[in-house]
CSV table of C-alpha atoms in Angstrom, one decimal:
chain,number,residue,atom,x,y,z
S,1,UNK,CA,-13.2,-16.7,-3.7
S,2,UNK,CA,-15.1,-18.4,-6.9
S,3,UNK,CA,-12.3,-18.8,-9.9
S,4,UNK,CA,-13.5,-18.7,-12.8
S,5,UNK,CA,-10.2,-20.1,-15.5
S,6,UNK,CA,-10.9,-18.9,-19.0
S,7,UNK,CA,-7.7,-20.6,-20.6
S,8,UNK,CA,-6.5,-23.6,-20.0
S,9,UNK,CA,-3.0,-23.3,-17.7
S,10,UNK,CA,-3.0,-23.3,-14.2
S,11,UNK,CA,-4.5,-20.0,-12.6
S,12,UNK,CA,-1.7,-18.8,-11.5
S,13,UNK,CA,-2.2,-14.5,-10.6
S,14,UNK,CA,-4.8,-13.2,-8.3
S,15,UNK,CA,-5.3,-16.4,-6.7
S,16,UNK,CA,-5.0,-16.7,-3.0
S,17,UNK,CA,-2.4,-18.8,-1.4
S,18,UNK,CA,-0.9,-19.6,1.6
S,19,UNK,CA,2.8,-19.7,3.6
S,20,UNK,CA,3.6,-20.7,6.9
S,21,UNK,CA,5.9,-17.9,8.3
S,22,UNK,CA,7.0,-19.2,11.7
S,23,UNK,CA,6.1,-18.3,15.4
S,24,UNK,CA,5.8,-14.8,15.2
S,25,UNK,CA,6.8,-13.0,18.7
S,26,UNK,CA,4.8,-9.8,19.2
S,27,UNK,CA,5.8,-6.5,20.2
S,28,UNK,CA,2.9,-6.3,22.8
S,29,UNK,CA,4.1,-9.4,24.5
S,30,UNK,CA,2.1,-12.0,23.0
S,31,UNK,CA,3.2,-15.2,20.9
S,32,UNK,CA,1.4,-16.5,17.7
S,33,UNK,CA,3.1,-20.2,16.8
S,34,UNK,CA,3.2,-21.5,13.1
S,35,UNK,CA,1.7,-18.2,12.0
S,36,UNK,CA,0.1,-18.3,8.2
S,37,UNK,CA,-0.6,-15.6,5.5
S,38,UNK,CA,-2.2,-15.3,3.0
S,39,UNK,CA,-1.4,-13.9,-0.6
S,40,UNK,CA,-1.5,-13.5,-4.1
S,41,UNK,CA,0.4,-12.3,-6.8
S,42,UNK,CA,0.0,-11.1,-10.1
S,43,UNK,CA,2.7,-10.5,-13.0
S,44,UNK,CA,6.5,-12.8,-13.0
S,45,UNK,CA,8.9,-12.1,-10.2
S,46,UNK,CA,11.9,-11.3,-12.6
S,47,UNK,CA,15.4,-13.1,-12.0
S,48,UNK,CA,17.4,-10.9,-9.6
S,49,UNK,CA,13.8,-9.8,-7.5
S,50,UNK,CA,13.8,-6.0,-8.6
S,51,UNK,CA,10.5,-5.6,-9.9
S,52,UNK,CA,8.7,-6.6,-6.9
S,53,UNK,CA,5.9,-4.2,-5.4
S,54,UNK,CA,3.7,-4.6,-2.7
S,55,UNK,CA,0.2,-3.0,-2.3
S,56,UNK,CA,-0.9,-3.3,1.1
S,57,UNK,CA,-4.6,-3.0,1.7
S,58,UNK,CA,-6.6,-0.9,4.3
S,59,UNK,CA,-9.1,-2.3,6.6
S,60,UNK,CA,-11.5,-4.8,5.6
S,61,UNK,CA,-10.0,-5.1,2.5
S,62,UNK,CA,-9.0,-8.5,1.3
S,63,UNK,CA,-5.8,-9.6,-0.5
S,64,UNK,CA,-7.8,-9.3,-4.3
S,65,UNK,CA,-6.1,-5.9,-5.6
S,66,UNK,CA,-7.5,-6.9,-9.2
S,67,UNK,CA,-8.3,-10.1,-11.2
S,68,UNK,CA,-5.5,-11.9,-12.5
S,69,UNK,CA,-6.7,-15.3,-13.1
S,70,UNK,CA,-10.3,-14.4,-12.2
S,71,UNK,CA,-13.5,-13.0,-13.2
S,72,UNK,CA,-13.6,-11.5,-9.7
S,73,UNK,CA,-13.1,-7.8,-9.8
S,74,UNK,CA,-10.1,-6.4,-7.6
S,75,UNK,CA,-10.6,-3.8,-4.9
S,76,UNK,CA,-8.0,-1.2,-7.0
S,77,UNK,CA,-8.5,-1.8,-10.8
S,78,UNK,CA,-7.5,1.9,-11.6
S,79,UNK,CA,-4.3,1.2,-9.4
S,80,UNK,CA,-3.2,-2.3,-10.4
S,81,UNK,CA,-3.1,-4.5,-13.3
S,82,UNK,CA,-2.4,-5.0,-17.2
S,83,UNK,CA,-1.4,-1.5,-18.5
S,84,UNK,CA,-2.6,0.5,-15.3
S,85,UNK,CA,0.0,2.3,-12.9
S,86,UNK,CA,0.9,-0.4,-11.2
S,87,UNK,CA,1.5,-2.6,-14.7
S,88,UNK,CA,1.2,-6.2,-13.3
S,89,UNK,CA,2.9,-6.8,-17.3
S,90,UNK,CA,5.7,-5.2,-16.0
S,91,UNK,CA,5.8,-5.6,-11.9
S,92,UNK,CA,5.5,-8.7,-10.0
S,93,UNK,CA,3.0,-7.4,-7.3
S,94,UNK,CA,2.6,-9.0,-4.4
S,95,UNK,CA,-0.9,-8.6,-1.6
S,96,UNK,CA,-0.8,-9.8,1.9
S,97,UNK,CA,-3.7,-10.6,4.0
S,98,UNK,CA,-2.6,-9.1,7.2
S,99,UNK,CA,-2.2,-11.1,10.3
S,100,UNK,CA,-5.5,-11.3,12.3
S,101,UNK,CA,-7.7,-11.1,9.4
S,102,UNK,CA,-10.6,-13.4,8.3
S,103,UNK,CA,-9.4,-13.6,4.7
S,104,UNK,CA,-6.9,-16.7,5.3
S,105,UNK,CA,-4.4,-15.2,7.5
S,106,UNK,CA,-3.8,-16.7,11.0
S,107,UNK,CA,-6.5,-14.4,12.9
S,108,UNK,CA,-8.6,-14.9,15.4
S,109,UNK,CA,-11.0,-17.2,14.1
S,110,UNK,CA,-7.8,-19.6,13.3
S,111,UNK,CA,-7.7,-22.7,15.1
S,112,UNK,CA,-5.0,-22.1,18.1
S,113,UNK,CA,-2.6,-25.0,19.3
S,114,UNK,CA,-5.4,-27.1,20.9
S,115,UNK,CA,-7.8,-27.4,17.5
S,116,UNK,CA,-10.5,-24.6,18.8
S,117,UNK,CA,-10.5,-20.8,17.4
S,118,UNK,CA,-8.3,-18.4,19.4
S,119,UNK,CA,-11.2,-16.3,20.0
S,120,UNK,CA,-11.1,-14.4,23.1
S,121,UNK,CA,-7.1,-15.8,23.6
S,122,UNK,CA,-6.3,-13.8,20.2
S,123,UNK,CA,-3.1,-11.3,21.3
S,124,UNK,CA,-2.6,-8.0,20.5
S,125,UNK,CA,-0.6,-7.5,16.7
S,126,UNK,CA,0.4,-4.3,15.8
S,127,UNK,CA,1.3,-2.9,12.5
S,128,UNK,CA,5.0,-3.3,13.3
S,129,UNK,CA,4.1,-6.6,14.0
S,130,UNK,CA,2.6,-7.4,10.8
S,131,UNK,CA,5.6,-6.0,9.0
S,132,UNK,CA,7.9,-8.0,10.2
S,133,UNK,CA,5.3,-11.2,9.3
S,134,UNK,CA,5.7,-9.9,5.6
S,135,UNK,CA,9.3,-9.6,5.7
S,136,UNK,CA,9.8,-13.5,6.6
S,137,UNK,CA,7.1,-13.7,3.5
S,138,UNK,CA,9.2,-11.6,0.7
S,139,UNK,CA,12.2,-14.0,2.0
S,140,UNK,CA,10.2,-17.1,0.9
S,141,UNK,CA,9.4,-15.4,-2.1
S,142,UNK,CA,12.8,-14.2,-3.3
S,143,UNK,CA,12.3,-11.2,-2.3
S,144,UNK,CA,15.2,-9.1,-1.1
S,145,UNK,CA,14.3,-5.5,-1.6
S,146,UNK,CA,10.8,-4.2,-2.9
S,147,UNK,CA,10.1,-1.8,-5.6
S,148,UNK,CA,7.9,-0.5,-4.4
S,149,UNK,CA,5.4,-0.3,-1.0
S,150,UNK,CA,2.0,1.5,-1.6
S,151,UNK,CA,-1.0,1.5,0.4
S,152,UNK,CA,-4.3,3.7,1.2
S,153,UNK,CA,-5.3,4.6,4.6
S,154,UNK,CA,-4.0,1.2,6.8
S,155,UNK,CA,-2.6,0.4,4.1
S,156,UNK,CA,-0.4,3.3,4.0
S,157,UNK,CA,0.1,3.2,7.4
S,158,UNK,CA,1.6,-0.2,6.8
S,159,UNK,CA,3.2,0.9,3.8
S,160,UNK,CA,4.6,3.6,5.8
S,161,UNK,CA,5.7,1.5,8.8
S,162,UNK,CA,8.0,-1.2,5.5
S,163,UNK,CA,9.7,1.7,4.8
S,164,UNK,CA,10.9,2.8,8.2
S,165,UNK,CA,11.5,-0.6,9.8
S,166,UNK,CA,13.0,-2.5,6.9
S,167,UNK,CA,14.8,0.9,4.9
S,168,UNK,CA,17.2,-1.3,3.0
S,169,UNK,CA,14.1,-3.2,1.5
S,170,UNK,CA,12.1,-0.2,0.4
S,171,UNK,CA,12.9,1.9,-2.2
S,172,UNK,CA,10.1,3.5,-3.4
S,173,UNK,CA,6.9,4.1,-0.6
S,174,UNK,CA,3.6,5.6,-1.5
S,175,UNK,CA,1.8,6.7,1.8
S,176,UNK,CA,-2.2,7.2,0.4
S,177,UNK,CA,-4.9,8.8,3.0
S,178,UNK,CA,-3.4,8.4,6.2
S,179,UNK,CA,-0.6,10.3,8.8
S,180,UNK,CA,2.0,9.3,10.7
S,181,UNK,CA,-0.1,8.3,13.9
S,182,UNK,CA,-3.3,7.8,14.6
S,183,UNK,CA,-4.5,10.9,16.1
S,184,UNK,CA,-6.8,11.2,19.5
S,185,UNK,CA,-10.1,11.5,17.3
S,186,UNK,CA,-9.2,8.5,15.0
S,187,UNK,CA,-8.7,6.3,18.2
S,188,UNK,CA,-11.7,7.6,19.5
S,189,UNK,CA,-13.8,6.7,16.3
S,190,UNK,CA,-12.3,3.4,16.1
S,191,UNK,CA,-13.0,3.0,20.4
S,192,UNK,CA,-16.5,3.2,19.2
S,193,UNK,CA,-16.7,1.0,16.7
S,194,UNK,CA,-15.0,-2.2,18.8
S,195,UNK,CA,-17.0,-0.9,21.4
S,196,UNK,CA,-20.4,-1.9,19.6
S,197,UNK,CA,-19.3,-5.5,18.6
S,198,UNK,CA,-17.9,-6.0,22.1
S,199,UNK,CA,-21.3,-5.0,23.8
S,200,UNK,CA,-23.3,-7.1,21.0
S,201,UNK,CA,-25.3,-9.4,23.3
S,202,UNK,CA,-23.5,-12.9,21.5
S,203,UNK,CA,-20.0,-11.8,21.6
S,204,UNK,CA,-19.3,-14.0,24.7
S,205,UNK,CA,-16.0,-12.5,25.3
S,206,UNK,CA,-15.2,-13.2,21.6
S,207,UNK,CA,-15.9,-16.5,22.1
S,208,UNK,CA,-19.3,-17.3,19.6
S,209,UNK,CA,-18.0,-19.3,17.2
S,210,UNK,CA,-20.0,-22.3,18.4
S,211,UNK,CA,-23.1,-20.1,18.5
S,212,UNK,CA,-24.4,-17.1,17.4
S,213,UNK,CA,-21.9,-14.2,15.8
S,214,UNK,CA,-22.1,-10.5,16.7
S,215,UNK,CA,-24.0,-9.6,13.5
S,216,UNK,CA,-25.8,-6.8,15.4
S,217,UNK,CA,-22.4,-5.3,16.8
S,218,UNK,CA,-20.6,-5.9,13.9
S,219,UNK,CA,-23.2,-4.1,11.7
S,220,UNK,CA,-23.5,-1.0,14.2
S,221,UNK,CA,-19.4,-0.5,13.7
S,222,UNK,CA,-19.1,-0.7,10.4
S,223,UNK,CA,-22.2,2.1,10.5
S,224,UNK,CA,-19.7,4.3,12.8
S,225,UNK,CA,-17.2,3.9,10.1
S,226,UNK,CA,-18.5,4.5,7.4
S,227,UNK,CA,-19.7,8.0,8.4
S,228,UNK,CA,-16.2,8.5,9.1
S,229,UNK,CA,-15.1,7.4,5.3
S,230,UNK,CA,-18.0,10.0,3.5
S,231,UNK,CA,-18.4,13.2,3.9
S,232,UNK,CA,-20.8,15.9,4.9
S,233,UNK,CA,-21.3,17.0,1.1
S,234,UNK,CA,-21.8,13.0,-0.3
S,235,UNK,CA,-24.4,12.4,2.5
S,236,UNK,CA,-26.7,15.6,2.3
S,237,UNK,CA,-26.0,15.8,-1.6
S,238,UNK,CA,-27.6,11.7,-2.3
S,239,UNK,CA,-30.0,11.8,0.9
S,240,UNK,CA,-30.5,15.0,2.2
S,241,UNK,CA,-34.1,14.6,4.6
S,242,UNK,CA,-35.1,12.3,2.2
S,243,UNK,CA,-37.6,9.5,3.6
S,244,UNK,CA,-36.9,6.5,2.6
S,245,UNK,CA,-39.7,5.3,0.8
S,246,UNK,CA,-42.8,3.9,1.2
S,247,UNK,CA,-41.3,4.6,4.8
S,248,UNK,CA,-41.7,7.5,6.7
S,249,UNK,CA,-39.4,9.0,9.4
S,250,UNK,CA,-42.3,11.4,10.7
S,251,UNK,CA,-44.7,8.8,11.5
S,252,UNK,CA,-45.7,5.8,13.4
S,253,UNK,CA,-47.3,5.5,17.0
S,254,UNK,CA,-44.3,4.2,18.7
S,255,UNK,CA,-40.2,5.7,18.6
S,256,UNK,CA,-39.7,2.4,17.3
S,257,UNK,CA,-41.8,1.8,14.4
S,258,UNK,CA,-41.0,5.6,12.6
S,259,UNK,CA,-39.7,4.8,9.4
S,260,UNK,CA,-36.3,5.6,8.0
S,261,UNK,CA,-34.4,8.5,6.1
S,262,UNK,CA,-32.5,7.9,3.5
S,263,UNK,CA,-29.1,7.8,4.7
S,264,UNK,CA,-30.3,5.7,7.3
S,265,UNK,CA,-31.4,2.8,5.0
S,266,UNK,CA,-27.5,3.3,3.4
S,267,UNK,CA,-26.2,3.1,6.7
S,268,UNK,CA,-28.1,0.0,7.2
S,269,UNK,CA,-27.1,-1.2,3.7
S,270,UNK,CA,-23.2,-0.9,4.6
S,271,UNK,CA,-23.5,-2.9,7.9
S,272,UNK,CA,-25.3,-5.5,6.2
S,273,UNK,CA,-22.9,-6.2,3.3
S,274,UNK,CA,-20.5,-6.3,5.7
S,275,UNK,CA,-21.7,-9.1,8.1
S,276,UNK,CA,-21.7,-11.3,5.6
S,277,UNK,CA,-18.3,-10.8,4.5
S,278,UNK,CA,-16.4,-10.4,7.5
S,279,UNK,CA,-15.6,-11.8,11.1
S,280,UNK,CA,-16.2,-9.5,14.1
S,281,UNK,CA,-13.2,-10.6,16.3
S,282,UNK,CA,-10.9,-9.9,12.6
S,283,UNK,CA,-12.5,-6.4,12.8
S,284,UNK,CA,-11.6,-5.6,16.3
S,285,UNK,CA,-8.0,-6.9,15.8
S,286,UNK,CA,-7.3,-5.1,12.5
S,287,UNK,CA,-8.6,-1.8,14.3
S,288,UNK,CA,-7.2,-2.3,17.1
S,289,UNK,CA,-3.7,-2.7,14.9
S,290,UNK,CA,-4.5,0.6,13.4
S,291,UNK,CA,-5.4,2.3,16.3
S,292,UNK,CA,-1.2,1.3,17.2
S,293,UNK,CA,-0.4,3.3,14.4
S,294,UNK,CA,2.9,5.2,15.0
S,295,UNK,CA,5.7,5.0,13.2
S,296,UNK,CA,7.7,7.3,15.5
S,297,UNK,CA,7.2,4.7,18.6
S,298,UNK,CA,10.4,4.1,20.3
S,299,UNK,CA,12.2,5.9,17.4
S,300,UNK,CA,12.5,9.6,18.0
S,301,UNK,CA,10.7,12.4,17.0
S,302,UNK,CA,9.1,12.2,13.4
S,303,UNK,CA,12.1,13.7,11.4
S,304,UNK,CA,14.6,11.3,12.9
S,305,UNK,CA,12.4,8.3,12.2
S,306,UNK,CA,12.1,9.3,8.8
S,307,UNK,CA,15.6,10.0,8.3
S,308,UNK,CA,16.5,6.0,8.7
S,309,UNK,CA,14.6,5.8,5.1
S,310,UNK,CA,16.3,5.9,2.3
S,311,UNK,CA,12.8,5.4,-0.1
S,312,UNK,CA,11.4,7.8,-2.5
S,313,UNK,CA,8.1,9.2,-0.9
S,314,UNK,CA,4.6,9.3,-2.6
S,315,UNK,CA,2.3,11.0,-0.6
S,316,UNK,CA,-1.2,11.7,-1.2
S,317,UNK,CA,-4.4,12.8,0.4
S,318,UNK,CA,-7.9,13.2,-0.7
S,319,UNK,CA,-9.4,16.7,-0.3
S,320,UNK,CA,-12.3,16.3,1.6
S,321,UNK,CA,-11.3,13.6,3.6
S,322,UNK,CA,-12.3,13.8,7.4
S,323,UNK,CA,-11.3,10.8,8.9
S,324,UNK,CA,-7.3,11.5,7.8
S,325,UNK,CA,-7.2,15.0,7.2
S,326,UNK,CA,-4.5,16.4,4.3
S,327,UNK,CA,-3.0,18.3,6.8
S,328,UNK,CA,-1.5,14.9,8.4
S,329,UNK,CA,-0.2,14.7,5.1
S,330,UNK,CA,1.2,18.0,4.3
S,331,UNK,CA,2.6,17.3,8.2
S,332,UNK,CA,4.2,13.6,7.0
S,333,UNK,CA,5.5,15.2,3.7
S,334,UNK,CA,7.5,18.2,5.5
S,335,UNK,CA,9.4,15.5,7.6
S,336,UNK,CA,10.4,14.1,5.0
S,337,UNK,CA,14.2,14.4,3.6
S,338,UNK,CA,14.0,16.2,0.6
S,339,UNK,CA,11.0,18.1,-1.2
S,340,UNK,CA,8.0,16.0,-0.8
S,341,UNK,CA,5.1,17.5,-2.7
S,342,UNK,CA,1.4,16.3,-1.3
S,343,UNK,CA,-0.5,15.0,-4.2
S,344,UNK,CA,-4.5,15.7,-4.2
S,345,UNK,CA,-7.3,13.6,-4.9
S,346,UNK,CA,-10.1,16.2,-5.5
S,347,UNK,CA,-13.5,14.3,-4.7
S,348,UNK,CA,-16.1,15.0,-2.6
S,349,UNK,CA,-16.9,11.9,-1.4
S,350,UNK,CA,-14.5,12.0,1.1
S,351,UNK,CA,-11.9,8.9,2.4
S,352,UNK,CA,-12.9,6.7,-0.1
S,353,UNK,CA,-12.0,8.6,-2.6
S,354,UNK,CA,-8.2,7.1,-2.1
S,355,UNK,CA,-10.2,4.0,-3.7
S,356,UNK,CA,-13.0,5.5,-6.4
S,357,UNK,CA,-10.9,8.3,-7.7
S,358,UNK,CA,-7.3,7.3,-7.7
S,359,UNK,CA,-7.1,7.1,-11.2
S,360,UNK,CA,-6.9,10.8,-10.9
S,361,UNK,CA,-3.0,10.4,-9.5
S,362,UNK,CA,-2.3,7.7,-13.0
S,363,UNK,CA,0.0,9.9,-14.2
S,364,UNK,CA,2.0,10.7,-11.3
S,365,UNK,CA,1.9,7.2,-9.7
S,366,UNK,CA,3.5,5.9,-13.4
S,367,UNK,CA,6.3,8.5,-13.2
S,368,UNK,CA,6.8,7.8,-9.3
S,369,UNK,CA,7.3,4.0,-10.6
S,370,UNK,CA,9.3,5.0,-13.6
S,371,UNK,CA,12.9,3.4,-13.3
């Protein structure tokens, strides 16, 4: 990331650092030594550690929730920052690169024990696992009880998993776009996706870090996606049939040299943007986590596992979405001790609209944080 300081102090919020956790033993059976994350914070951590909240973020997000320090806008400006919801004047926020990214955190393009990248060696880290990494981090950083924990779609998940494995360190969880579980069809989606990048002609195993990268594999999953995180009236209502032009879909002597529609330019547009941002091996761990999404695991059914928290719930879905349908929501909410309302984001853009439209939950989110 490129800081740009515009006083003179040390840059201090939005900035991303680094902690060494430990040997983190995994619940998979795998074994990461000296395991590092990466962080930043924004806001003063005040003297008995109660204004602390953490925003986790969802897939290929990175750790920059909004700019601090920085001219670098932050992935959730409506959310986070000087007088927004999340008042970084008030709260001493805290985001963590999850283990197994490529955004500082000990992933698989991290040098392993002998100096070369764990590659194809990378283990199996669930989001379980990556809770209890942020745990040993919140100790470091005086940190005995959050908040609050918020998140959109992995990030909720993980949000959702603080609050059930750590209850006495949660009090306040807002669960954003996403269930309890990742159902059949999300697994299936995401199957696909690490499917392309692992039949990408340079993966080697996951070993290409001397060579060539998956670019190609990489691209085509983050294609997959992205249908997933729009929805049927955002694509037909910007692209419709519409060629993409001087191209045209309808001609051309050969399958292969037909020109494009549209959406298929954007599709191309989103795969593209992200290959230069992001490692393939991060994106098949992080999905892989998320596909392990399941709070209830080894806990009892959904209304028992809930019952262990003690946290007030924040639960909110956007209206359109099809990847994590409301109803998962609504489902999540109803388990929930209490009366749980399921807030909406009305947009019809679909999943993303947990990040381009939650300014429409401002009001709500502020009296969910109130004291």
């Amino acid at each position: 990331m490129t800081v740009t300081v515009t006083r003179t102090t040390v840059p201090e919020h939005g900035i991303v650092r680094y902690a060494s956790i430990g040997g983190l033993q995994l619940e998979a059976g795998g074994y990461l030594p000296d395991v590092t994350l990466a962080y930043e914070t924004w806001g003063t951590l005040n003297e008995d550690g109660s204004n602390a909240v953490l925003i986790e973020h969802a897939l290929t997000g990175s750790t920059h929730v909004t700019r601090g320090d920085t001219e670098e806008p932050g992935w959730w400006e409506q959310l986070a920052g000087p007088g927004a919801p999340v008042d970084t004047n008030r709260f001493f926020v805290v985001s963590i690169n999850i283990v197994g990214g490529c955004y500082g955190s000990t992933g698989p393009s991290s040098p392993a024990p002998d100096g070369h990248p764990w590659g194809s060696r990378f283990p199996l880290v669930t989001l379980r696992d990556s809770t209890a990494a942020e745990a040993r981090l919140a100790d470091q950083l005086g940190i005995d009880s959050w908040f609050a924990v918020l998140g959109g779609s992995m990030g909720g998940a993980r949000a959702l998993e603080w609050a059930v494995t750590f209850p006495e360190r949660v009090q306040r969880c807002a669960v954003i776009s996403v269930g309890a579980a990742s159902t059949a069809e999300q697994i299936a989606f995401a199957q696909a996706q690490t499917l392309a990048i692992r039949q990408d002609a340079n993966f080697n195993g996951g070993d290409y870090y001397n060579g060539t990268a998956p670019e190609e594999g990489l691209a085509l999953a983050r294609r997959i996606a992205h249908i997933t995180y729009r929805s049927p009236v955002e694509l037909d209502g910007r692209f419709g049939r519409s060629p993409q032009a001087p191209e045209s879909p309808l001609q051309g002597e050969q399958l292969a040299a037909r020109g494009r529609y549209q959406v298929e330019s954007y599709l191309d547009h989103q795969g593209t943007k992200l290959v230069q941002r992001f490692d393939a091996n991060s994106y098949i761990a992080i999905t892989e986590a998320l596909m392990s999404h399941d709070v209830c695991r080894g806990r009892g059914s959904l209304v028992q596992t809930l019952s262990s928290s003690s946290a007030r719930f924040f639960v909110a879905a956007v209206d359109s979405d099809r990847l994590y349908f409301p109803s998962q929501s609504r489902e999540l909410a109803q388990a929930l001790p209490g009366e749980v309302d399921v807030h909406l984001i009305e947009a019809p853009i679909g999943h993303d609209g947990f990040l381009t439209e939650i300014g429409q939950l401002g009001n709500q989110l502020r009296e969910h944080l109130s004291a």
